[in-house]
Coordinates of N, CA and C in Angstrom, one line a residue:
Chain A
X1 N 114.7 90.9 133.5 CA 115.3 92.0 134.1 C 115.7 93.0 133.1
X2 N 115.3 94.4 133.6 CA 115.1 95.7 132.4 C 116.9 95.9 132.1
X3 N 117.9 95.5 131.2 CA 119.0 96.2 130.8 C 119.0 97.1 130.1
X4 N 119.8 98.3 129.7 CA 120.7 99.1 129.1 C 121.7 98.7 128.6
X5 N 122.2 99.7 127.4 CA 123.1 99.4 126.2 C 123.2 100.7 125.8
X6 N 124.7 101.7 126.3 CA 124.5 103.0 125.1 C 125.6 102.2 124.5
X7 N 125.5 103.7 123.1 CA 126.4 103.0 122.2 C 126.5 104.4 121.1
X8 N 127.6 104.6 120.6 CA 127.9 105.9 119.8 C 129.1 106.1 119.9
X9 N 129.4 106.9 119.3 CA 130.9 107.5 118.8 C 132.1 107.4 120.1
X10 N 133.0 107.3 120.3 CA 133.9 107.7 121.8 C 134.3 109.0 120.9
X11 N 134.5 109.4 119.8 CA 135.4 110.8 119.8 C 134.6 111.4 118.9
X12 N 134.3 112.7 119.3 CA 133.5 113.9 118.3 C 134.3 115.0 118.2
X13 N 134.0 115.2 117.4 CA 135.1 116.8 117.1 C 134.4 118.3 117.3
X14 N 135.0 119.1 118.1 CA 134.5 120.0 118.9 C 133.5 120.6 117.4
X15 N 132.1 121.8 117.6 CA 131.3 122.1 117.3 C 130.6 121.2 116.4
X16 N 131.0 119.7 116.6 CA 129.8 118.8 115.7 C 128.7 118.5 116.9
X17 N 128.1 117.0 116.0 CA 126.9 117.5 117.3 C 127.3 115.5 117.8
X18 N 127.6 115.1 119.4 CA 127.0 113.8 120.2 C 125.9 113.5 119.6
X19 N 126.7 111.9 119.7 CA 124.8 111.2 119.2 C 125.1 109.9 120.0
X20 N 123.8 109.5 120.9 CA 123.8 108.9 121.7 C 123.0 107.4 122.0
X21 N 122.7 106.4 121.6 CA 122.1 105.6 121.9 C 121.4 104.7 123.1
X22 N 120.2 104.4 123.4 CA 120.7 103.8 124.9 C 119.3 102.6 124.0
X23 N 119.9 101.1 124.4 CA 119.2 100.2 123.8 C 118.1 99.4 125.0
X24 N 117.4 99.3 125.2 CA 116.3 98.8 126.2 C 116.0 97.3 125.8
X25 N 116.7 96.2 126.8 CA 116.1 94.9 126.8 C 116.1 93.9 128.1
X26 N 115.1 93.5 128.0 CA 114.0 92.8 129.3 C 113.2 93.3 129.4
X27 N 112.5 94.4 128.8 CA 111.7 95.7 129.2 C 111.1 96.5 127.9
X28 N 110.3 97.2 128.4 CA 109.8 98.3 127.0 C 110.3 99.4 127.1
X29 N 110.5 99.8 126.6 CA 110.5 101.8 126.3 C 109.4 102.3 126.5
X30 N 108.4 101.5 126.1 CA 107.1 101.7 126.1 C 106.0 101.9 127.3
X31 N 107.0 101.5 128.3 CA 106.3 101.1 129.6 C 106.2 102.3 130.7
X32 N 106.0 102.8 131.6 CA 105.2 104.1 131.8 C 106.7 104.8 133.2
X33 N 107.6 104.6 132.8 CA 109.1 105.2 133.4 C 109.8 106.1 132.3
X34 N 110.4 107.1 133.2 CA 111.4 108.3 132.6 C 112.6 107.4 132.2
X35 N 112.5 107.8 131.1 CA 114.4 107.6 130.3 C 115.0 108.8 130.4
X36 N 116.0 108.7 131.3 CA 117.0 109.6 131.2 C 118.4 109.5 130.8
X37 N 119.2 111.0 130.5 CA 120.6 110.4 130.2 C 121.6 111.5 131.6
X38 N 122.1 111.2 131.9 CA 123.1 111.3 132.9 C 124.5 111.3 132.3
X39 N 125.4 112.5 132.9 CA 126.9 112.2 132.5 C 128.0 112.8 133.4
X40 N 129.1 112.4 133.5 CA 130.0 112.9 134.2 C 131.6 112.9 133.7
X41 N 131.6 113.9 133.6 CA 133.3 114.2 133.7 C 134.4 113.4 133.8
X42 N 135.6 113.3 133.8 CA 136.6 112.2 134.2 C 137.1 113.4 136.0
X43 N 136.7 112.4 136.8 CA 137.1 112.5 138.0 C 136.3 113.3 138.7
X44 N 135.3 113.8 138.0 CA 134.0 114.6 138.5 C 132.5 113.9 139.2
X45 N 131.6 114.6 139.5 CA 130.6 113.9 139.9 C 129.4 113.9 138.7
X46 N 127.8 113.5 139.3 CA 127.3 113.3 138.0 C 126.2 114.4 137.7
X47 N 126.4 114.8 136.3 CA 124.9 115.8 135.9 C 124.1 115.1 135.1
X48 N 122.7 115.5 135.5 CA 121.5 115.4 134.8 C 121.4 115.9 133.5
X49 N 121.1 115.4 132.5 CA 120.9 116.5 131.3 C 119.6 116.2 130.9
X50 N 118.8 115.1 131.2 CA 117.5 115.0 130.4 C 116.5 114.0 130.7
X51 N 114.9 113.6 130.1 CA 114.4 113.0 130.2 C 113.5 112.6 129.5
X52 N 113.2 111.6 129.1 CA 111.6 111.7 127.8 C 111.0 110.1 128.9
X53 N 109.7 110.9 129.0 CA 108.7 110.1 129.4 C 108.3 109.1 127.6
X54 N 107.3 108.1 128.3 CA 107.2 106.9 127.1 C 105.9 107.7 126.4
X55 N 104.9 108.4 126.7 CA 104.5 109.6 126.0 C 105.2 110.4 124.7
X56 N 106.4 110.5 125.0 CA 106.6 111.5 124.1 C 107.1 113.0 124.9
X57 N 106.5 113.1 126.7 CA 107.4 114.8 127.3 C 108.7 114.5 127.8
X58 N 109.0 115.7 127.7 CA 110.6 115.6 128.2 C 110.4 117.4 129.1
X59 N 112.2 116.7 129.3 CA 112.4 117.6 130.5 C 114.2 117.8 130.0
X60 N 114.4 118.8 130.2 CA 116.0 119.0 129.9 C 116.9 120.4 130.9
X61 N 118.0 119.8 131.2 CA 118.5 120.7 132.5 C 118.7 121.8 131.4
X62 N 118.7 122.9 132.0 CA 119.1 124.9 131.1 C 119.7 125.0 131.1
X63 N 121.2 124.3 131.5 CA 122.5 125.0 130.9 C 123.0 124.1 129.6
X64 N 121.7 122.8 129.2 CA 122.0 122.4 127.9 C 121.1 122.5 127.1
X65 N 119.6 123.4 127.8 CA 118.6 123.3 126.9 C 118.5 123.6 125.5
X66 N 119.6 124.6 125.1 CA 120.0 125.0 123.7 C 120.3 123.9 122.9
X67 N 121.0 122.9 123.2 CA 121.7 122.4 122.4 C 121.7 120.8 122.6
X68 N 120.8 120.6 123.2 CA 119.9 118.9 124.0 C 118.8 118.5 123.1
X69 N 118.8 117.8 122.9 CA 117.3 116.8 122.8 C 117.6 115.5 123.0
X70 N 116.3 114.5 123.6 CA 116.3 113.2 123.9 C 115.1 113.0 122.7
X71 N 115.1 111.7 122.5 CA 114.1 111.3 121.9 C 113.6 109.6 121.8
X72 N 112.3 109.2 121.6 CA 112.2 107.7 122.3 C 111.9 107.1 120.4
X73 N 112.4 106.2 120.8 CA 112.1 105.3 119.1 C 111.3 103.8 119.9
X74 N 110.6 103.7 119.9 CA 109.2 102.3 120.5 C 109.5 101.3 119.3
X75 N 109.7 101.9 117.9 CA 110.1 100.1 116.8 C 111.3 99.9 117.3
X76 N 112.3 100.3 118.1 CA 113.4 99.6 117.8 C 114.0 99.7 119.2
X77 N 113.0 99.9 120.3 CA 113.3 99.6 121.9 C 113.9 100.6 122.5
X78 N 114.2 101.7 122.0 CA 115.3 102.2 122.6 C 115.0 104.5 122.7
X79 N 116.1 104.6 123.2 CA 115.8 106.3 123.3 C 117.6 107.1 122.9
X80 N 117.5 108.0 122.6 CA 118.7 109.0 122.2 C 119.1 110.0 122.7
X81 N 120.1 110.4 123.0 CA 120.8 111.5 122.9 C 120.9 112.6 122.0
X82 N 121.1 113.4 121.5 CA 121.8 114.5 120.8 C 122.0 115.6 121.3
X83 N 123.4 115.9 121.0 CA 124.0 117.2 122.0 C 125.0 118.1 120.8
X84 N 124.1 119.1 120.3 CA 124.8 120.0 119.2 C 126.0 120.7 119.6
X85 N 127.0 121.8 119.2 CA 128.1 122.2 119.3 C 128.8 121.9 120.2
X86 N 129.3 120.7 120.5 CA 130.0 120.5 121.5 C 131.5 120.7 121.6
X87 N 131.8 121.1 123.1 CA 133.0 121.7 123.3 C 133.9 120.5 124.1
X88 N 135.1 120.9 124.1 CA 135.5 119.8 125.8 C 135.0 119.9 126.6
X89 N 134.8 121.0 127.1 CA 133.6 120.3 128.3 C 132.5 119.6 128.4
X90 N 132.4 119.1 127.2 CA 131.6 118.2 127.0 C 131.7 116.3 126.8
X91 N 133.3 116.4 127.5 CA 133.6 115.2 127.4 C 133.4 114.5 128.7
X92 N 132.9 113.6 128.9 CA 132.4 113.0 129.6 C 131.9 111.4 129.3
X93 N 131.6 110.3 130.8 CA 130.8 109.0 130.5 C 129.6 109.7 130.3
X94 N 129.1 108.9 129.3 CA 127.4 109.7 129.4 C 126.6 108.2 130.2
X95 N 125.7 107.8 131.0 CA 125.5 107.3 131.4 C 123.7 107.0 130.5
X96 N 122.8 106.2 130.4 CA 121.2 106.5 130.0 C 120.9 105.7 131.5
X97 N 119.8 105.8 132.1 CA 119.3 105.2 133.3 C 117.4 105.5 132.9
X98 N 117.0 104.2 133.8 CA 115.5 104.3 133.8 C 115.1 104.3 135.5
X99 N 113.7 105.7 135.5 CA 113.5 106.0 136.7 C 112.5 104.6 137.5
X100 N 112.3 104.4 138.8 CA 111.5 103.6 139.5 C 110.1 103.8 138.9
X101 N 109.1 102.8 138.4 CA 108.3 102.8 138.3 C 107.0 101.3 138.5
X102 N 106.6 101.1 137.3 CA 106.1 102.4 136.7 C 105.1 103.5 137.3
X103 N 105.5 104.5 136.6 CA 104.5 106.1 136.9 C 105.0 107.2 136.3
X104 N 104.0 108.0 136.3 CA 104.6 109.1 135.3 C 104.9 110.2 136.7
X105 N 105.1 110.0 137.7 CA 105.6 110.8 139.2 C 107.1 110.5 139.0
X106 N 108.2 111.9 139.3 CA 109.8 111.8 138.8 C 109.7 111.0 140.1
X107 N 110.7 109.8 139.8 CA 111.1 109.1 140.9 C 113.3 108.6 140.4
X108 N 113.7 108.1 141.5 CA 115.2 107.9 141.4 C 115.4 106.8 140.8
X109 N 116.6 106.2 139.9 CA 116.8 105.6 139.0 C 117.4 104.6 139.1
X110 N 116.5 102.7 139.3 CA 117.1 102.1 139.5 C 117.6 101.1 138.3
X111 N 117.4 101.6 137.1 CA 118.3 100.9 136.3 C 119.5 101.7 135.5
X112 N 120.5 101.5 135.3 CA 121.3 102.2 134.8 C 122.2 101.4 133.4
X113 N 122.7 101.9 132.2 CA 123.6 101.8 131.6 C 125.0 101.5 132.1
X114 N 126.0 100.9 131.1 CA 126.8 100.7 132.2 C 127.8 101.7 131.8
X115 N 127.2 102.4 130.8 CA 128.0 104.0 130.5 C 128.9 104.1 129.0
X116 N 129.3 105.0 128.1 CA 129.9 105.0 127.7 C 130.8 106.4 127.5
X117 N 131.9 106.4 127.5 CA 133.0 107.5 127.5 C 133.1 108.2 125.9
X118 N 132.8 109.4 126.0 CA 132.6 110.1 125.0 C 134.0 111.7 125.5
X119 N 134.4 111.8 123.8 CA 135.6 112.6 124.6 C 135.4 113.3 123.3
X120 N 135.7 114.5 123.7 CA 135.4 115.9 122.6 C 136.8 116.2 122.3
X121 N 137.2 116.0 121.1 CA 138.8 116.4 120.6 C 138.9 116.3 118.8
X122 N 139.9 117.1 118.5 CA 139.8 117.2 117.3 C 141.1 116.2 116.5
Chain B
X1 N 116.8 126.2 141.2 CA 117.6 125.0 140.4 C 117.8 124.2 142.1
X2 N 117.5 123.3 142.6 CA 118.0 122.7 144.2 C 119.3 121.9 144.4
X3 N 120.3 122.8 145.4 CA 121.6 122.5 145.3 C 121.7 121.6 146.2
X4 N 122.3 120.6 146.2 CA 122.4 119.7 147.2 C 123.8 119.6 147.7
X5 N 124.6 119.5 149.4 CA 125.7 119.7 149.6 C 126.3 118.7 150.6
X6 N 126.9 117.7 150.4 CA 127.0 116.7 150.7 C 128.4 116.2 151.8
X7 N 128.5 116.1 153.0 CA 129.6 116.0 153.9 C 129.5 115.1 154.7
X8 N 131.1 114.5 154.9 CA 131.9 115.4 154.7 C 132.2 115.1 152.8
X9 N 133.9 115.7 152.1 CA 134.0 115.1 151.5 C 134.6 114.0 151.3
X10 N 135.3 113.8 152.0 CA 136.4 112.3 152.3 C 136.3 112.1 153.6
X11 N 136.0 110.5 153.7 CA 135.6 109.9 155.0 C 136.4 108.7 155.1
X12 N 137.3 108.7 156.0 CA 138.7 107.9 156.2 C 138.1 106.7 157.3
X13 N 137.7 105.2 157.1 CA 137.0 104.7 158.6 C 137.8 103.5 158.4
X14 N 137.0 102.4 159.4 CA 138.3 101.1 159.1 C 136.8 100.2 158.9
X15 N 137.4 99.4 158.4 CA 136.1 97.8 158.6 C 135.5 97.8 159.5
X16 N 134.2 97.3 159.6 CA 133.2 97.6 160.5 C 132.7 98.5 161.4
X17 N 133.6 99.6 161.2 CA 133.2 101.4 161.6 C 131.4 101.1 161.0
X18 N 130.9 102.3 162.0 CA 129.8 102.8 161.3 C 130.4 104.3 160.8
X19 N 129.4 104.4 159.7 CA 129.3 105.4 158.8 C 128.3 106.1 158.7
X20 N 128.7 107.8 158.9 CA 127.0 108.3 159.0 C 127.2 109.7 157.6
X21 N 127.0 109.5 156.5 CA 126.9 111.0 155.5 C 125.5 111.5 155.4
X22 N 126.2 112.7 154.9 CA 125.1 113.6 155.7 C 124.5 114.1 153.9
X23 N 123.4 114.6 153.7 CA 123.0 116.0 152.5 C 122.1 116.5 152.5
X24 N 122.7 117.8 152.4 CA 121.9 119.3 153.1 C 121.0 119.6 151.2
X25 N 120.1 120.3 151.4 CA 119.5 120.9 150.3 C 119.1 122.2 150.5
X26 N 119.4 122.9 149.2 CA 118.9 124.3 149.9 C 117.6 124.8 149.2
X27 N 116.6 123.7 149.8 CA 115.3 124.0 149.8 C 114.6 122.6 150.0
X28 N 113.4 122.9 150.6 CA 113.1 121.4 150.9 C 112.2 120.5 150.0
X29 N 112.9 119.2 150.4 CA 112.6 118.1 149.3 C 111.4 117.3 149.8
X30 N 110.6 117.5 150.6 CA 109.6 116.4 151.3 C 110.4 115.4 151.5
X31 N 109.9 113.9 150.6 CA 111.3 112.9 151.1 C 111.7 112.2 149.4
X32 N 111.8 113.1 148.7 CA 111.9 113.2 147.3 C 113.3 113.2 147.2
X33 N 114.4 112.1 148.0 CA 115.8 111.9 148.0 C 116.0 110.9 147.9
X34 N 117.1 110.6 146.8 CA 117.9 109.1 146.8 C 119.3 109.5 146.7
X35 N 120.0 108.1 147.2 CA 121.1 108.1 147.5 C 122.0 106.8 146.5
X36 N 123.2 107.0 146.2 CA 123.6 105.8 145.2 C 125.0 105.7 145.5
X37 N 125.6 104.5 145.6 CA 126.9 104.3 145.6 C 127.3 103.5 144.1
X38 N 128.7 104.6 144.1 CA 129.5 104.4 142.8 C 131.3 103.5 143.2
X39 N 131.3 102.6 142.5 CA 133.1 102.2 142.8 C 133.7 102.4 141.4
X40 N 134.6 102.5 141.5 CA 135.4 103.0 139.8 C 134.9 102.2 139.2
X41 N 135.1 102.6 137.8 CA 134.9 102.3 136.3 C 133.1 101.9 136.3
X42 N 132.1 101.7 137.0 CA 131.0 101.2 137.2 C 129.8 102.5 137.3
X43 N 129.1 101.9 136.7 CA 127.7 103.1 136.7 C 127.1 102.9 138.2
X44 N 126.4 104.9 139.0 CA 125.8 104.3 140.2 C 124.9 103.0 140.2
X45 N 124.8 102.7 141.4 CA 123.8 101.8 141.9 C 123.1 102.5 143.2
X46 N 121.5 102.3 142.6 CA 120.9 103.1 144.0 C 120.5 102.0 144.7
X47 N 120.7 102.8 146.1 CA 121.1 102.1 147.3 C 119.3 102.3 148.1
X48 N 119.3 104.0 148.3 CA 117.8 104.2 148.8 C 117.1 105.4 148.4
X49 N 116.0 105.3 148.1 CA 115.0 106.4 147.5 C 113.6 106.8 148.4
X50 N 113.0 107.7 148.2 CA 112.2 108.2 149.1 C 112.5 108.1 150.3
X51 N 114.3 108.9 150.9 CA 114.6 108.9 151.5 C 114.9 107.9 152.6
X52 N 114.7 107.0 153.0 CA 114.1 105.9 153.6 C 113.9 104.4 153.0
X53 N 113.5 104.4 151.8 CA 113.0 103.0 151.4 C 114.3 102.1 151.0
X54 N 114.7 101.4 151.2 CA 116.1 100.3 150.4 C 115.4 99.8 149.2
X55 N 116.4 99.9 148.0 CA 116.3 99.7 146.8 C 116.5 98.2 147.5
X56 N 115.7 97.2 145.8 CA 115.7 96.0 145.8 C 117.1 95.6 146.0
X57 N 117.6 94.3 146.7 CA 118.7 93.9 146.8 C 120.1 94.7 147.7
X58 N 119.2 95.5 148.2 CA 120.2 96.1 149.3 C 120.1 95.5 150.6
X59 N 121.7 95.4 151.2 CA 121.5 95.2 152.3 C 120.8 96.0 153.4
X60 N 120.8 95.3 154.2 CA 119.9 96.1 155.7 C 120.8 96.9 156.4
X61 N 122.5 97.1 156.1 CA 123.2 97.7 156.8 C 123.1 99.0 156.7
X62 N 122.4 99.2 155.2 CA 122.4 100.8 154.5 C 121.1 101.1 155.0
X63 N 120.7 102.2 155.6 CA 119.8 103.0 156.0 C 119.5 104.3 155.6
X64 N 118.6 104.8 155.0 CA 118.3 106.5 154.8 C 117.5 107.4 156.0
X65 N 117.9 108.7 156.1 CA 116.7 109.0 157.1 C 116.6 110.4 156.9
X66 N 115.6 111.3 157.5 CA 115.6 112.7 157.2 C 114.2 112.9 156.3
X67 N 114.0 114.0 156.0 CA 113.0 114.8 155.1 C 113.4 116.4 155.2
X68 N 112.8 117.0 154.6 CA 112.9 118.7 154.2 C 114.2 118.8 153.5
X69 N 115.0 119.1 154.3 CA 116.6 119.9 153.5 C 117.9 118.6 154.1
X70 N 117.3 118.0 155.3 CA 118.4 117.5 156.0 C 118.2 115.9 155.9
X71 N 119.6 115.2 155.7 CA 119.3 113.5 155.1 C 120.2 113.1 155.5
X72 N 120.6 112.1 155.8 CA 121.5 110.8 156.1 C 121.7 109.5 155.6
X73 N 122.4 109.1 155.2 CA 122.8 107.5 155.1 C 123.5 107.0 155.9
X74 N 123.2 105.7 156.5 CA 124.0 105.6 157.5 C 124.3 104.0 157.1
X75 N 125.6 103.5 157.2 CA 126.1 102.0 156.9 C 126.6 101.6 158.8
X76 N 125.5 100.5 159.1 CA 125.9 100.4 160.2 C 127.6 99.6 160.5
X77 N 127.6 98.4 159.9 CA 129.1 97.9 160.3 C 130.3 98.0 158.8
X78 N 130.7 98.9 158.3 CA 130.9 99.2 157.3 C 132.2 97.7 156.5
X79 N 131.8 97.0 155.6 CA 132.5 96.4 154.8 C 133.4 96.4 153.4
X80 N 134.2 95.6 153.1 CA 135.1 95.8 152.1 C 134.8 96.7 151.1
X81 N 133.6 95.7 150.8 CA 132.8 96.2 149.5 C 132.3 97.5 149.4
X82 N 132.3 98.1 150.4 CA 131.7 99.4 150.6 C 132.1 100.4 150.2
X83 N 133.4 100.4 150.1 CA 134.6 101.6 149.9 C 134.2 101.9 148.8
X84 N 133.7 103.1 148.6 CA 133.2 103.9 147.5 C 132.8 105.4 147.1
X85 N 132.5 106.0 146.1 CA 131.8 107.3 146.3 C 130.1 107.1 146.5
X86 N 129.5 108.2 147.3 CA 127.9 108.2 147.7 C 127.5 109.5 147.2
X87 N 126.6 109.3 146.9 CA 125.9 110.7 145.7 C 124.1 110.4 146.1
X88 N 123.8 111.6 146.8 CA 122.5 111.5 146.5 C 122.4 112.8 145.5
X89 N 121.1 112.9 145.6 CA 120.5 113.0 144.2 C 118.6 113.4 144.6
X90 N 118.1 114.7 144.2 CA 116.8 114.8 144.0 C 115.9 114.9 143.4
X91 N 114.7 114.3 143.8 CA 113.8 114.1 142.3 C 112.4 114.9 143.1
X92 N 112.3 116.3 143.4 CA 111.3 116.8 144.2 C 110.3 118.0 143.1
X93 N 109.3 117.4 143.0 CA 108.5 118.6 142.0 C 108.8 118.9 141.1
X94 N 109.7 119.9 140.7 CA 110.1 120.2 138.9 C 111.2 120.1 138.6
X95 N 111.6 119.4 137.3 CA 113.3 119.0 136.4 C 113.7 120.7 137.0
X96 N 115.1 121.0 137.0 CA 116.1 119.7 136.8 C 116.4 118.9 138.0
X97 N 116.7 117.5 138.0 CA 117.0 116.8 138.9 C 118.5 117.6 139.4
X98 N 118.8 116.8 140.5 CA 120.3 117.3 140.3 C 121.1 116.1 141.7
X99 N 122.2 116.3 141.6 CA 123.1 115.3 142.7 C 124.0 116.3 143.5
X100 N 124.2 115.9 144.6 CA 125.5 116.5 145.3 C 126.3 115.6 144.9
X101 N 127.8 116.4 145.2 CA 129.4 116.5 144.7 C 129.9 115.0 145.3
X102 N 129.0 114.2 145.8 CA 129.6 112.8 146.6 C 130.5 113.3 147.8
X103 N 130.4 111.7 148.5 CA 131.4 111.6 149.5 C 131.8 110.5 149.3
X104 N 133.6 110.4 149.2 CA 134.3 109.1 149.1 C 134.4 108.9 150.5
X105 N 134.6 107.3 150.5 CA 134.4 106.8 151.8 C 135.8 105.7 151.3
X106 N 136.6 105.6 152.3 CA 138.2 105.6 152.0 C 138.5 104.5 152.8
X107 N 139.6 103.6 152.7 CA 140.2 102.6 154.2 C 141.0 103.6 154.7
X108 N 141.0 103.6 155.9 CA 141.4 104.2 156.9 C 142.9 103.4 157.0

């Protein structure tokens, strides 16, 4: 059975940059499903920020496209985060989740991380 | 960008009530909808996708229904374990995905 594992800093200091890990085991990275990362707020609901297919494309929401990237690492199982000048509003669980597959067709996401809390403060 | 709007927001019922939430889109999704329940501290869990279909391991009480803009979940005899927030969520044609604002579902 496919698990998740993020893992990265709990506190960043405003205009540095999120760095985000999500570890993949039972399963490949390599296998033909969207890695995404998901996050939400304390007491808020949840946003999308991104996606890297096992190819190598991605997809990233516009109000982070500036300052987003995902990226897939195949030697060592797993896919990333990075989120440049971040503000408080950028504190949040960040969640990583893998879409229903496999297929390279966007489908909903039945594996999930079990999250980790990331808080922007100096 | 497809907004999704989800009602009500607080849904107050008692044990074994049925439960019917609703999520509107403002634009249509074919049946390119899933829905997921969240209980504190816990990452979602999806419940049903393609509108319709029950994710592995779901009970039969949880139901999806709808296509285009208009959707439902519906929990027919609602239990303990249920009390939670519901978030669907669209995956229709082109990123960005996106979720409506949830409905908590409360003991009455």
């Amino acid at each position: 059975q496919v698990q998740l594992q993020e893992s990265g800093p709990r506190v960043v200091k405003p205009s540095e940059t999120l760095s985000l890990i999500c570890a993949v085991s039972g399963g490949s990275v390599s296998s033909a499903h969207w890695w995404s990362w998901i996050r939400q707020p304390p007491g808020r609901g949840l946003e999308w920020i991104g996606e890297i297919y096992y190819s190598g494309s991605f997809n990233y929401t516009p109000s982070l496209n500036t300052r987003v990237s995902i990226s897939i690492d195949k030697s060592k199982n797993q896919f990333s985060l990075r989120l440049t000048s971040v503000t408080a509003a950028d504190t949040a669980m960040y969640f990583c989740a893998r879409s229903l597959g496999p297929t390279p067709i966007p489908h909903a996401y039945d594996v999930w991380g079990q999250g980790t809390m990331v808080s922007v403060s100096s | 960008e497809v907004a999704l709007t989800q009602s009500p927001a607080i849904l107050s019922v008692s044990p074994g009530e049925r439960v019917i939430l609703s999520c509107r889109a403002s634009q249509s999704l074919s049946y390119h909808l899933a829905w997921y329940q969240q209980k504190s501290g816990q990452a979602p869990r999806l419940l049903i996708y393609g509108a319709s279909m029950r994710a592995t391991g779901i009970p039969a009480r949880f139901s999806g229904s709808g296509s285009g803009t208009e959707f439902t979940l519906s929990i027919s005899s609602l239990q303990s374990e249920d009390f939670a927030v519901y978030y669907c969520q669209q995956y229709n044609k082109l990123p960005p995905w996106t979720f409506g604002q949830g409905t908590r579902v409360e003991i009455k």
